[in-house]
Tab-separated table of C-alpha atoms in Angstrom:
chain	number	residue	atom	x	y	z
A	664	MET	CA	-91.070	-13.523	-77.358
A	665	ALA	CA	-92.031	-9.864	-77.378
A	666	ASP	CA	-90.848	-9.532	-80.969
A	667	THR	CA	-92.965	-12.532	-81.963
A	668	LYS	CA	-96.072	-11.000	-80.354
A	669	LYS	CA	-95.368	-7.713	-82.125
A	670	GLU	CA	-95.101	-9.505	-85.482
A	671	LEU	CA	-98.309	-11.439	-84.889
A	672	LYS	CA	-100.121	-8.248	-83.892
A	673	ALA	CA	-98.881	-6.515	-87.050
A	674	GLU	CA	-100.009	-9.493	-89.133
A	675	TRP	CA	-103.455	-9.427	-87.479
A	676	LYS	CA	-103.760	-5.693	-88.021
A	677	THR	CA	-102.849	-6.001	-91.680
A	678	GLU	CA	-105.535	-8.629	-92.237
A	679	THR	CA	-108.326	-7.022	-90.194
A	680	GLU	CA	-107.887	-3.271	-90.663
A	681	VAL	CA	-107.522	-3.018	-94.437
A	682	LYS	CA	-109.826	-0.599	-96.225
A	683	VAL	CA	-112.981	-1.763	-97.914
A	684	LEU	CA	-112.920	-0.465	-101.485
A	685	THR	CA	-115.264	-0.551	-104.461
A	686	LEU	CA	-114.393	-1.281	-108.078
A	687	LYS	CA	-114.912	2.422	-108.770
A	688	ASP	CA	-112.203	3.225	-106.206
A	689	VAL	CA	-109.856	0.742	-107.846
A	690	ALA	CA	-110.643	1.986	-111.362
A	691	LYS	CA	-109.142	5.390	-110.499
A	692	HIS	CA	-105.706	3.770	-110.229
A	693	ASN	CA	-105.299	2.552	-113.796
A	694	THR	CA	-102.003	3.990	-115.040
A	695	LYS	CA	-98.409	2.805	-115.092
A	696	LYS	CA	-97.522	5.277	-112.328
A	697	ASP	CA	-100.558	4.429	-110.195
A	698	LEU	CA	-101.466	0.771	-110.687
A	699	TRP	CA	-103.974	-1.103	-108.547
A	700	ILE	CA	-105.498	-4.499	-109.252
A	701	VAL	CA	-107.973	-6.868	-107.595
A	702	ILE	CA	-107.198	-10.558	-107.096
A	703	HIS	CA	-109.602	-12.872	-105.267
A	704	GLY	CA	-111.348	-9.991	-103.532
A	705	LYS	CA	-108.133	-8.309	-102.347
A	706	VAL	CA	-106.888	-4.956	-103.661
A	707	TYR	CA	-103.162	-4.563	-104.339
A	708	ASN	CA	-101.076	-1.514	-105.239
A	709	VAL	CA	-98.503	-3.041	-107.592
A	710	THR	CA	-97.089	0.222	-108.965
A	711	GLU	CA	-93.592	-0.381	-107.603
A	712	TYR	CA	-93.668	-4.097	-108.316
A	713	ALA	CA	-94.658	-3.772	-111.995
A	714	ARG	CA	-91.089	-3.304	-113.237
A	715	ASP	CA	-90.008	-6.506	-111.434
A	716	HIS	CA	-92.952	-8.613	-112.589
A	717	PRO	CA	-91.623	-11.795	-114.275
A	718	GLY	CA	-94.158	-11.424	-117.067
A	719	GLY	CA	-93.159	-7.802	-117.661
A	720	PRO	CA	-95.009	-4.623	-116.646
A	721	ASP	CA	-97.373	-4.821	-119.633
A	722	ALA	CA	-99.144	-7.838	-118.144
A	723	LEU	CA	-100.085	-5.741	-115.091
A	724	ILE	CA	-100.773	-2.528	-117.000
A	725	GLU	CA	-103.245	-4.478	-119.106
A	726	VAL	CA	-105.484	-5.079	-116.066
A	727	ALA	CA	-104.769	-1.830	-114.204
A	728	GLY	CA	-107.753	-0.655	-112.208
A	729	GLU	CA	-109.657	-3.888	-112.805
A	730	ASP	CA	-110.431	-7.251	-111.256
A	731	ALA	CA	-107.446	-9.270	-112.490
A	732	THR	CA	-108.449	-12.571	-110.874
A	733	SER	CA	-109.219	-14.286	-114.154
A	734	ALA	CA	-105.963	-13.146	-115.778
A	735	TYR	CA	-104.056	-14.174	-112.633
A	736	GLU	CA	-105.516	-17.683	-112.730
A	737	ASP	CA	-105.116	-17.984	-116.517
A	738	VAL	CA	-101.349	-17.788	-116.196
A	739	GLY	CA	-101.062	-19.781	-112.983
A	740	HIS	CA	-99.078	-18.579	-109.976
A	741	SER	CA	-97.253	-20.348	-107.186
A	742	GLU	CA	-97.549	-19.843	-103.436
A	743	ASP	CA	-94.368	-17.747	-103.667
A	744	ALA	CA	-96.208	-15.286	-105.903
A	745	ARG	CA	-98.943	-14.939	-103.288
A	746	GLU	CA	-96.339	-14.231	-100.627
A	747	ILE	CA	-94.699	-11.584	-102.822
A	748	MET	CA	-98.076	-9.861	-103.298
A	749	HIS	CA	-98.880	-9.636	-99.592
A	750	PRO	CA	-96.877	-6.437	-98.813
A	751	TYR	CA	-98.762	-4.616	-101.600
A	752	LEU	CA	-102.192	-5.244	-100.044
A	753	VAL	CA	-104.152	-1.996	-99.657
A	754	GLY	CA	-107.689	-3.202	-99.071
A	755	SER	CA	-110.456	-5.657	-99.761
A	756	LEU	CA	-113.152	-5.400	-102.385
A	757	GLU	CA	-116.636	-4.523	-101.209
A	758	GLY	CA	-118.978	-7.508	-101.322
A	759	ALA	CA	-116.137	-10.007	-101.797
A	760	SER	CA	-116.836	-11.956	-98.601
A	761	ALA	CA	-117.824	-15.019	-100.627
A	762	GLY	CA	-114.282	-15.356	-101.788
A	763	THR	CA	-112.573	-14.995	-98.426
A	764	SER	CA	-111.434	-18.587	-98.380
A	765	ALA	CA	-109.508	-18.070	-101.569
A	766	SER	CA	-108.202	-14.747	-100.344
A	767	LYS	CA	-107.045	-16.074	-97.024
A	768	SER	CA	-105.114	-18.798	-98.718
A	769	SER	CA	-103.355	-16.111	-100.687
A	770	SER	CA	-101.817	-14.596	-97.598
A	771	SER	CA	-101.001	-17.797	-95.763
A	772	ALA	CA	-97.569	-19.318	-95.614
A	773	PRO	CA	-96.567	-21.563	-98.476
A	774	THR	CA	-97.652	-25.140	-98.013
A	775	VAL	CA	-95.419	-28.111	-98.698
A	776	GLN	CA	-97.122	-31.064	-100.269
A	777	ILE	CA	-95.588	-34.490	-99.714
A	778	VAL	CA	-96.619	-37.118	-102.210
A	779	ARG	CA	-96.094	-40.769	-101.310
A	780	ARG	CA	-96.652	-43.595	-103.731
A	781	SER	CA	-99.317	-46.009	-102.629
A	782	PRO	CA	-98.455	-49.731	-102.338
A	783	THR	CA	-100.427	-50.281	-105.554
A	784	GLN	CA	-98.353	-47.673	-107.400
A	785	GLN	CA	-95.137	-49.132	-106.023
A	786	ALA	CA	-96.218	-52.613	-107.095
A	787	THR	CA	-97.080	-51.263	-110.540
A	788	ASN	CA	-93.640	-49.682	-110.845
A	789	LYS	CA	-91.972	-52.901	-109.754
A	790	THR	CA	-94.078	-54.856	-112.233
A	791	ALA	CA	-93.101	-52.442	-115.009
A	792	SER	CA	-89.420	-52.836	-114.112
A	793	SER	CA	-89.780	-56.615	-113.988
A	794	SER	CA	-91.533	-56.571	-117.363
A	795	SER	CA	-88.632	-54.657	-118.867
A	796	LEU	CA	-86.142	-57.175	-117.500
A	797	VAL	CA	-88.270	-60.011	-118.890
A	798	ARG	CA	-88.301	-58.386	-122.311
A	799	TYR	CA	-84.509	-57.981	-122.274
A	800	ALA	CA	-84.163	-61.642	-121.260
A	801	GLU	CA	-86.577	-62.692	-124.027
A	802	PHE	CA	-84.659	-60.763	-126.632
A	803	ALA	CA	-81.327	-62.218	-125.462
A	804	ALA	CA	-82.812	-65.721	-125.479
A	805	PHE	CA	-84.098	-65.270	-129.031
A	806	ALA	CA	-80.688	-64.023	-130.159
A	807	VAL	CA	-78.906	-67.010	-128.587
A	808	GLY	CA	-81.532	-69.384	-129.971
A	809	THR	CA	-81.151	-67.916	-133.441
A	810	SER	CA	-77.379	-68.432	-133.374
A	811	GLY	CA	-77.880	-71.982	-132.106
A	812	MET	CA	-80.366	-72.815	-134.842
A	813	ALA	CA	-78.089	-71.412	-137.529
A	814	TRP	CA	-75.133	-73.473	-136.185
A	815	ALA	CA	-77.293	-76.633	-135.984
A	816	ALA	CA	-78.547	-76.137	-139.533
A	817	ALA	CA	-74.983	-75.884	-140.791
A	818	GLN	CA	-73.791	-78.972	-138.813
A	819	THR	CA	-76.662	-81.289	-139.711
A	820	GLY	CA	-76.577	-80.498	-143.397
A	821	ALA	CA	-80.200	-79.258	-143.428
A	822	LEU	CA	-79.318	-76.382	-145.716
A	823	GLN	CA	-77.415	-78.691	-148.096
A	824	LYS	CA	-80.461	-80.999	-148.309
A	825	ALA	CA	-82.756	-78.017	-149.062
A	826	ALA	CA	-80.412	-76.832	-151.808
A	827	HIS	CA	-80.194	-80.402	-153.253
A	828	ALA	CA	-84.034	-80.613	-153.378
A	829	LEU	CA	-84.216	-77.339	-155.270
A	830	LYS	CA	-81.544	-78.574	-157.735
A	831	GLN	CA	-83.472	-81.787	-158.443
A	832	ARG	CA	-86.601	-79.771	-159.268
A	833	GLY	CA	-84.647	-77.644	-161.674
A	834	VAL	CA	-85.047	-74.518	-159.607
A	835	LEU	CA	-81.337	-74.247	-158.853
A	836	ASP	CA	-78.224	-75.258	-160.829
A	837	THR	CA	-75.007	-76.655	-159.325
A	838	ALA	CA	-73.035	-73.456	-159.840
A	839	HIS	CA	-75.323	-71.538	-157.489
A	840	ALA	CA	-75.750	-74.191	-154.790
A	841	GLY	CA	-73.246	-72.568	-152.433
A	842	PHE	CA	-74.916	-69.201	-152.818
A	843	ALA	CA	-78.332	-70.752	-152.120
A	844	GLN	CA	-77.121	-72.326	-148.892
A	845	GLY	CA	-75.791	-68.993	-147.703
A	846	PHE	CA	-78.961	-67.205	-148.738
A	847	LEU	CA	-81.187	-69.706	-146.912
A	848	LEU	CA	-79.053	-69.390	-143.782
A	849	ALA	CA	-79.222	-65.562	-143.894
A	850	ALA	CA	-82.969	-65.542	-144.606
A	851	THR	CA	-83.700	-67.945	-141.764
A	852	THR	CA	-81.565	-65.981	-139.323
A	853	SER	CA	-83.063	-62.590	-140.360
A	854	SER	CA	-86.641	-63.879	-140.081
A	855	ILE	CA	-86.128	-65.191	-136.567
A	856	ILE	CA	-84.373	-62.009	-135.434
A	857	ALA	CA	-87.133	-59.873	-137.012
A	858	LEU	CA	-89.875	-61.779	-135.175
A	859	ALA	CA	-87.947	-61.609	-131.918
A	860	GLY	CA	-87.289	-57.900	-132.353
A	861	MET	CA	-90.912	-57.171	-133.190
A	862	ARG	CA	-92.109	-58.904	-130.062
A	863	TYR	CA	-89.551	-57.076	-127.957
A	864	PHE	CA	-90.305	-53.604	-129.293
A	865	LYS	CA	-94.024	-54.267	-129.225
A	866	GLY	CA	-93.759	-54.805	-125.471
A	867	LEU	CA	-91.372	-51.909	-125.041
A	868	MET	CA	-93.711	-49.469	-126.821
A	869	LYS	CA	-96.764	-50.952	-125.085
A	870	MET	CA	-98.474	-51.570	-128.424
A	871	GLU	CA	-101.744	-53.425	-128.174
A	872	LYS	CA	-101.241	-54.792	-131.684
A	873	ASP	CA	-98.245	-55.258	-133.865
A	874	PRO	CA	-97.899	-53.060	-136.974
A	875	PHE	CA	-99.298	-55.780	-139.281
A	876	HIS	CA	-102.636	-55.638	-137.464
A	877	LEU	CA	-103.040	-51.861	-137.669
A	878	PRO	CA	-105.452	-50.431	-140.272
A	879	ALA	CA	-103.925	-49.306	-143.557
A	880	HIS	CA	-105.167	-45.788	-142.987
A	881	ARG	CA	-107.422	-43.789	-140.704
A	882	THR	CA	-110.299	-41.786	-142.102
A	883	ALA	CA	-109.893	-38.113	-141.270
A	884	SER	CA	-112.794	-35.856	-140.434
A	885	HIS	CA	-114.242	-33.674	-143.139
A	886	VAL	CA	-112.803	-30.616	-141.408
A	887	VAL	CA	-110.834	-30.920	-138.197
A	888	VAL	CA	-109.700	-27.899	-136.231
A	889	SER	CA	-107.250	-29.340	-133.752
A	890	SER	CA	-106.631	-27.771	-130.356
A	891	HIS	CA	-103.051	-29.001	-130.760
A	892	HIS	CA	-102.293	-26.356	-133.336
A	893	PRO	CA	-98.890	-25.399	-134.773
A	894	VAL	CA	-97.078	-22.356	-133.452
A	895	GLY	CA	-98.929	-19.389	-134.870
A	896	ALA	CA	-98.457	-15.723	-135.616
A	897	ILE	CA	-99.516	-14.514	-132.160
A	898	ALA	CA	-97.476	-14.860	-128.973
A	899	PRO	CA	-98.817	-15.119	-125.398
A	900	ALA	CA	-95.967	-13.210	-123.739
A	901	GLU	CA	-95.491	-10.305	-126.140
A	902	TYR	CA	-97.480	-7.873	-128.239
A	903	ARG	CA	-96.933	-8.153	-131.969
A	904	LYS	CA	-98.018	-5.680	-134.623
A	905	PHE	CA	-100.589	-6.672	-137.238
A	906	LYS	CA	-101.787	-4.501	-140.105
A	907	LEU	CA	-105.500	-3.765	-140.500
A	908	SER	CA	-106.550	-4.996	-143.952
A	909	SER	CA	-110.281	-4.175	-143.791
A	910	LYS	CA	-112.826	-2.542	-141.520
A	911	THR	CA	-116.584	-2.851	-142.140
A	912	GLU	CA	-119.605	-1.611	-140.182
A	913	LEU	CA	-122.143	-4.440	-140.321
A	914	SER	CA	-124.859	-2.630	-138.382
A	915	ASP	CA	-125.171	0.243	-135.963
A	916	GLY	CA	-122.062	0.025	-133.763
A	917	ILE	CA	-121.052	-3.495	-134.837
A	918	TRP	CA	-117.817	-3.620	-136.836
A	919	LYS	CA	-115.812	-6.375	-138.449
A	920	PHE	CA	-112.034	-5.932	-138.322
A	921	VAL	CA	-109.697	-8.085	-140.405
A	922	PHE	CA	-105.973	-8.033	-139.617
A	923	ALA	CA	-103.382	-9.529	-141.940
A	924	LEU	CA	-101.015	-12.151	-140.563
A	925	PRO	CA	-97.336	-12.039	-141.655
A	926	THR	CA	-97.954	-14.159	-144.781
A	927	SER	CA	-100.952	-15.425	-146.723
A	928	THR	CA	-100.324	-18.927	-145.353
A	929	SER	CA	-99.657	-17.947	-141.717
A	930	VAL	CA	-101.683	-19.697	-139.016
A	931	LEU	CA	-103.183	-17.636	-136.205
A	932	GLY	CA	-102.271	-20.228	-133.560
A	933	LEU	CA	-105.346	-19.865	-131.338
A	934	PRO	CA	-106.725	-22.888	-129.445
A	935	ILE	CA	-110.489	-23.243	-129.697
A	936	GLY	CA	-112.109	-21.324	-126.843
A	937	GLN	CA	-109.341	-18.805	-126.224
A	938	HIS	CA	-109.008	-15.105	-126.991
A	939	ILE	CA	-106.537	-12.326	-127.755
A	940	ALA	CA	-105.790	-8.876	-126.327
A	941	ILE	CA	-105.486	-5.593	-128.241
A	942	ARG	CA	-103.502	-2.696	-126.802
A	943	GLY	CA	-103.843	0.945	-127.780
A	944	GLU	CA	-103.042	4.465	-126.596
A	945	VAL	CA	-106.091	6.519	-125.578
A	946	ASP	CA	-105.715	9.990	-124.041
A	947	ASP	CA	-102.065	9.286	-123.156
A	948	LYS	CA	-103.042	6.075	-121.384
A	949	THR	CA	-102.466	2.473	-122.421
A	950	VAL	CA	-105.777	0.651	-122.733
A	951	THR	CA	-106.165	-3.079	-123.309
A	952	ARG	CA	-109.230	-5.180	-124.012
A	953	SER	CA	-109.753	-8.874	-124.764
A	954	TYR	CA	-111.667	-10.160	-127.776
A	955	THR	CA	-112.434	-13.587	-129.211
A	956	PRO	CA	-111.731	-13.939	-132.950
A	957	ILE	CA	-114.469	-15.334	-135.184
A	958	SER	CA	-111.725	-16.778	-137.400
A	959	ASN	CA	-109.693	-19.844	-136.501
A	960	ASN	CA	-106.595	-21.734	-137.610
A	961	ARG	CA	-108.270	-22.789	-140.870
A	962	ASP	CA	-108.474	-19.141	-141.962
A	963	LEU	CA	-104.920	-18.734	-143.197
A	964	GLY	CA	-103.326	-15.315	-143.366
A	965	ARG	CA	-105.941	-13.383	-141.431
A	966	LEU	CA	-107.408	-12.600	-138.010
A	967	GLU	CA	-111.089	-11.617	-137.955
A	968	LEU	CA	-112.830	-9.847	-135.083
A	969	MET	CA	-116.420	-8.728	-134.665
A	970	ILE	CA	-116.617	-5.899	-132.137
A	971	ARG	CA	-119.356	-3.612	-130.890
A	972	ILE	CA	-117.877	-0.140	-130.502
A	973	TYR	CA	-119.433	2.000	-127.792
A	974	PRO	CA	-118.996	5.777	-128.143
A	975	ASP	CA	-117.818	6.113	-124.553
A	976	GLY	CA	-115.714	2.942	-124.564
A	977	GLN	CA	-112.021	3.531	-123.953
A	978	LEU	CA	-110.638	1.150	-126.535
A	979	GLY	CA	-113.593	1.928	-128.770
A	980	LYS	CA	-112.096	5.380	-129.374
A	981	TYR	CA	-108.853	3.773	-130.476
A	982	LEU	CA	-110.541	1.246	-132.766
A	983	SER	CA	-112.769	3.926	-134.299
A	984	LYS	CA	-109.713	5.876	-135.428
A	985	LEU	CA	-107.891	2.815	-136.719
A	986	GLN	CA	-107.648	2.951	-140.511
A	987	VAL	CA	-106.804	0.319	-143.133
A	988	GLY	CA	-103.022	0.031	-143.246
A	989	ASP	CA	-102.571	0.981	-139.583
A	990	GLU	CA	-100.970	-1.506	-137.206
A	991	ALA	CA	-102.438	-2.721	-133.922
A	992	GLU	CA	-100.611	-4.459	-131.083
A	993	ILE	CA	-102.046	-7.892	-130.357
A	994	ARG	CA	-101.007	-10.737	-128.076
A	995	GLY	CA	-102.413	-14.140	-127.191
A	996	PRO	CA	-103.673	-16.741	-126.796
A	997	LYS	CA	-105.316	-16.109	-123.429
A	998	GLY	CA	-107.969	-17.872	-121.393
A	999	SER	CA	-108.591	-21.060	-119.461
A	1000	MET	CA	-110.922	-22.719	-121.988
A	1001	ARG	CA	-109.319	-25.100	-124.508
A	1002	TYR	CA	-112.000	-27.074	-126.283
A	1003	ARG	CA	-111.288	-30.635	-127.359
A	1004	LYS	CA	-113.566	-33.052	-129.152
A	1005	GLY	CA	-115.409	-35.280	-126.689
A	1006	MET	CA	-115.035	-32.823	-123.814
A	1007	SER	CA	-118.782	-33.131	-123.132
A	1008	LYS	CA	-121.603	-35.042	-124.737
A	1009	ARG	CA	-123.882	-32.003	-124.535
A	1010	LEU	CA	-123.026	-28.300	-124.440
A	1011	GLY	CA	-125.557	-25.683	-123.427
A	1012	MET	CA	-124.649	-22.103	-124.329
A	1013	VAL	CA	-126.137	-18.782	-123.241
A	1014	GLY	CA	-124.862	-15.631	-124.912
A	1015	GLY	CA	-125.756	-11.983	-124.801
A	1016	GLY	CA	-124.723	-9.304	-127.300
A	1017	THR	CA	-121.035	-9.492	-128.206
A	1018	GLY	CA	-120.714	-12.398	-125.768
A	1019	ILE	CA	-121.604	-14.622	-128.704
A	1020	THR	CA	-118.040	-14.537	-130.105
A	1021	PRO	CA	-116.385	-17.185	-127.862
A	1022	LEU	CA	-119.496	-19.369	-128.164
A	1023	TYR	CA	-119.505	-18.965	-131.940
A	1024	GLN	CA	-115.876	-20.064	-132.051
A	1025	LEU	CA	-116.802	-23.397	-130.424
A	1026	ILE	CA	-120.000	-23.785	-132.451
A	1027	ARG	CA	-118.112	-23.317	-135.699
A	1028	ALA	CA	-115.368	-25.787	-134.742
A	1029	ILE	CA	-117.884	-28.469	-133.710
A	1030	CYS	CA	-120.263	-28.021	-136.648
A	1031	GLU	CA	-117.459	-28.024	-139.217
A	1032	ASP	CA	-116.011	-31.249	-137.839
A	1033	LYS	CA	-118.203	-34.083	-139.139
A	1034	THR	CA	-116.709	-36.498	-136.604
A	1035	ASP	CA	-117.638	-34.346	-133.577
A	1036	ASP	CA	-121.057	-35.533	-132.367
A	1037	THR	CA	-121.329	-33.052	-129.485
A	1038	GLU	CA	-124.896	-31.765	-129.095
A	1039	ILE	CA	-125.187	-27.979	-128.761
A	1040	SER	CA	-128.084	-25.806	-127.598
A	1041	LEU	CA	-127.708	-22.008	-127.810
A	1042	VAL	CA	-129.884	-19.271	-126.332
A	1043	TYR	CA	-128.733	-15.926	-127.728
A	1044	ALA	CA	-130.203	-12.708	-126.289
A	1045	ASN	CA	-130.071	-9.189	-127.750
A	1046	ARG	CA	-131.891	-5.876	-127.498
A	1047	SER	CA	-133.277	-5.782	-131.038
A	1048	GLU	CA	-133.128	-7.761	-134.260
A	1049	PRO	CA	-130.316	-5.721	-135.922
A	1050	ASP	CA	-128.121	-6.451	-132.875
A	1051	ILE	CA	-128.008	-10.200	-133.578
A	1052	MET	CA	-124.418	-10.910	-134.601
A	1053	MET	CA	-123.614	-13.676	-137.119
A	1054	ARG	CA	-127.278	-14.653	-137.340
A	1055	GLU	CA	-126.979	-16.034	-140.864
A	1056	GLN	CA	-123.966	-18.200	-139.979
A	1057	LEU	CA	-125.677	-19.558	-136.851
A	1058	GLU	CA	-128.857	-20.413	-138.736
A	1059	THR	CA	-126.820	-22.106	-141.465
A	1060	PHE	CA	-124.966	-24.244	-138.931
A	1061	ALA	CA	-128.281	-25.226	-137.325
A	1062	ALA	CA	-129.822	-26.166	-140.676
A	1063	GLN	CA	-126.836	-28.293	-141.699
A	1064	SER	CA	-126.161	-29.951	-138.337
A	1065	GLU	CA	-128.746	-32.755	-138.665
A	1066	GLY	CA	-130.064	-31.915	-135.208
A	1067	ARG	CA	-126.715	-31.605	-133.444
A	1068	PHE	CA	-127.087	-27.825	-133.053
A	1069	ARG	CA	-130.175	-25.779	-132.275
A	1070	VAL	CA	-130.438	-22.050	-131.601
A	1071	HIS	CA	-133.077	-19.857	-129.937
A	1072	PHE	CA	-132.885	-16.072	-130.412
A	1073	MET	CA	-134.384	-13.770	-127.774
A	1074	LEU	CA	-135.010	-10.012	-127.899
A	1075	ASP	CA	-135.695	-7.426	-125.197
A	1076	HIS	CA	-137.399	-5.036	-127.641
A	1077	PRO	CA	-138.826	-7.141	-130.471
A	1078	SER	CA	-140.772	-5.802	-133.430
A	1079	ASN	CA	-144.368	-6.827	-134.066
A	1080	ASN	CA	-143.214	-9.302	-136.711
A	1081	TRP	CA	-140.678	-11.039	-134.464
A	1082	LYS	CA	-141.385	-14.767	-134.083
A	1083	GLY	CA	-138.540	-15.707	-131.764
A	1084	GLY	CA	-138.200	-15.482	-127.993
A	1085	LYS	CA	-139.133	-12.309	-126.134
A	1086	GLY	CA	-138.011	-10.840	-122.819
A	1087	TYR	CA	-135.414	-12.146	-120.393
A	1088	ILE	CA	-133.805	-15.563	-120.054
A	1089	THR	CA	-135.823	-17.161	-117.262
A	1090	ALA	CA	-135.539	-20.559	-115.605
A	1091	ASP	CA	-138.358	-21.780	-117.839
A	1092	VAL	CA	-136.449	-20.737	-120.968
A	1093	LEU	CA	-133.340	-22.541	-119.722
A	1094	LYS	CA	-135.343	-25.641	-118.834
A	1095	GLU	CA	-136.752	-25.765	-122.370
A	1096	TRP	CA	-133.568	-25.032	-124.306
A	1097	MET	CA	-130.648	-26.141	-122.138
A	1098	PRO	CA	-129.658	-29.799	-121.604
A	1099	ALA	CA	-130.604	-31.192	-118.201
A	1100	PHE	CA	-127.972	-31.544	-115.508
A	1101	ALA	CA	-125.754	-34.591	-116.059
A	1102	ASP	CA	-122.119	-35.542	-115.586
A	1103	ASP	CA	-121.456	-35.337	-119.325
A	1104	THR	CA	-123.074	-31.906	-119.719
A	1105	LYS	CA	-121.458	-28.467	-119.568
A	1106	ILE	CA	-123.032	-24.980	-119.719
A	1107	LEU	CA	-121.069	-22.047	-121.169
A	1108	LEU	CA	-121.998	-18.420	-120.458
A	1109	CYS	CA	-120.812	-15.137	-121.944
A	1110	GLY	CA	-122.522	-11.756	-121.931
A	1111	PRO	CA	-123.330	-8.684	-119.821
A	1112	PRO	CA	-122.805	-9.273	-116.064
A	1113	PRO	CA	-126.493	-8.752	-115.112
A	1114	MET	CA	-127.560	-11.399	-117.614
A	1115	VAL	CA	-124.815	-13.839	-116.553
A	1116	ASN	CA	-125.644	-13.421	-112.845
A	1117	ALA	CA	-129.349	-14.041	-113.467
A	1118	VAL	CA	-128.631	-17.121	-115.600
A	1119	LYS	CA	-126.284	-18.525	-112.939
A	1120	LYS	CA	-129.025	-18.346	-110.308
A	1121	ASN	CA	-131.556	-19.948	-112.634
A	1122	LEU	CA	-129.134	-22.772	-113.470
A	1123	VAL	CA	-128.608	-23.481	-109.772
A	1124	SER	CA	-132.390	-23.754	-109.380
A	1125	LEU	CA	-132.316	-26.366	-112.159
A	1126	GLY	CA	-129.760	-28.507	-110.314
A	1127	PHE	CA	-126.459	-27.229	-111.696
A	1128	PRO	CA	-123.629	-26.452	-109.245
A	1129	GLU	CA	-122.982	-22.797	-108.504
A	1130	PRO	CA	-119.923	-21.641	-110.478
A	1131	GLY	CA	-116.920	-20.141	-108.707
A	1132	ASN	CA	-115.479	-16.662	-109.139
A	1133	VAL	CA	-112.901	-17.945	-111.614
A	1134	SER	CA	-113.981	-20.573	-114.133
A	1135	LYS	CA	-111.884	-23.670	-114.754
A	1136	MET	CA	-112.075	-26.222	-117.552
A	1137	THR	CA	-113.507	-28.807	-115.142
A	1138	ASP	CA	-116.454	-26.596	-114.092
A	1139	GLN	CA	-119.883	-27.679	-115.290
A	1140	VAL	CA	-120.904	-24.038	-115.576
A	1141	PHE	CA	-118.104	-22.169	-117.302
A	1142	ILE	CA	-118.143	-18.366	-117.657
A	1143	PHE	CA	-115.953	-16.718	-120.292
């Protein structure tokens, strides 16, 4: 009993006396030999665990010193994983009280879920089993009936009479009468068996219509980018090297990088809405950042990225030095968004700066698919006019969409000649440009944290549910 009390006291102490840390504190521990991460508001020192991580140490090094909640949820972890993490707890993140429910569940004992079939489900299963037995019985009955009919035809002379009628009409001569009788018997038997078999397999495959009632062909969309793509050049569990084929500065600080895939016909293999990670060595440290390609699986043989390089950005230093012909380590796909046609009737999008890239990926896929009637509204904010990325492409999509896609550009520091939106994205701007709250509506956000946080609050004031810390596909407000 004393031991139990001691264990409970230790457990209570661990949960209540952990340090309160800031993201700046965590960011100091961002190397392979000193590796801290944040998951659901809890800070973990996973330095010793990294070598035993099932996904390899690189997966943890990639998010060293950062909030790894999104990456943690992207992959999906069991209750066992949460138990394994518990001994590495070193503190809680300052201001993370809103996520305590998720954090507490992380340290609780694994739960066992018992699933019982309802009477309706059991009845359905029994009905399905009975249906299968009925189909077997039907097929057997047809087979027996077919044999019986063939025997009766032979005994009653029906086939001989049919052959005699054909001979009288001059269709058949006497020499081939025997062959005709055999042919008629075989044809009759085959036809009956074919009909019986069709009915049986139709039920077995749960076909609503038999093959003769299906359309001769199905009209394909003008351009369809399927989320069910073939296996591509990238891999989610390992970094692969890709050669830089071109590098172009489009405007001040905005660069377009094009990497060559293994062959000119290689497919990238990226589901719509997901992103990749690039890894590089900077000042003897491994630095990783995630980016969303502006190319997709239709762009064979290449991977295109549009990136704003900041002078003081860690990976920016690496990318700045990257020259044509050099190789970069890339892995993917990553992310919890996988767009599919018909996911929502209306999509509202709010982007800021380089946050346009995942939104552009969806916009391009929808606008290039003539069968996708999803309605899209985009509000895209930037500091100045030269900062607007892919403006020409967005305006072209809007002009050719027949009203399915509309875009509103906003600038913090507009010129005197600017005719678009000015200032910040307020609730009034969202009310004018975003679709109203409805079950078949989804809002997608990507941009600087201050902008995203302000937009979230304004959306809540307009009736949308407050998004969680980690976005899921089912959320009405999804944050990349």
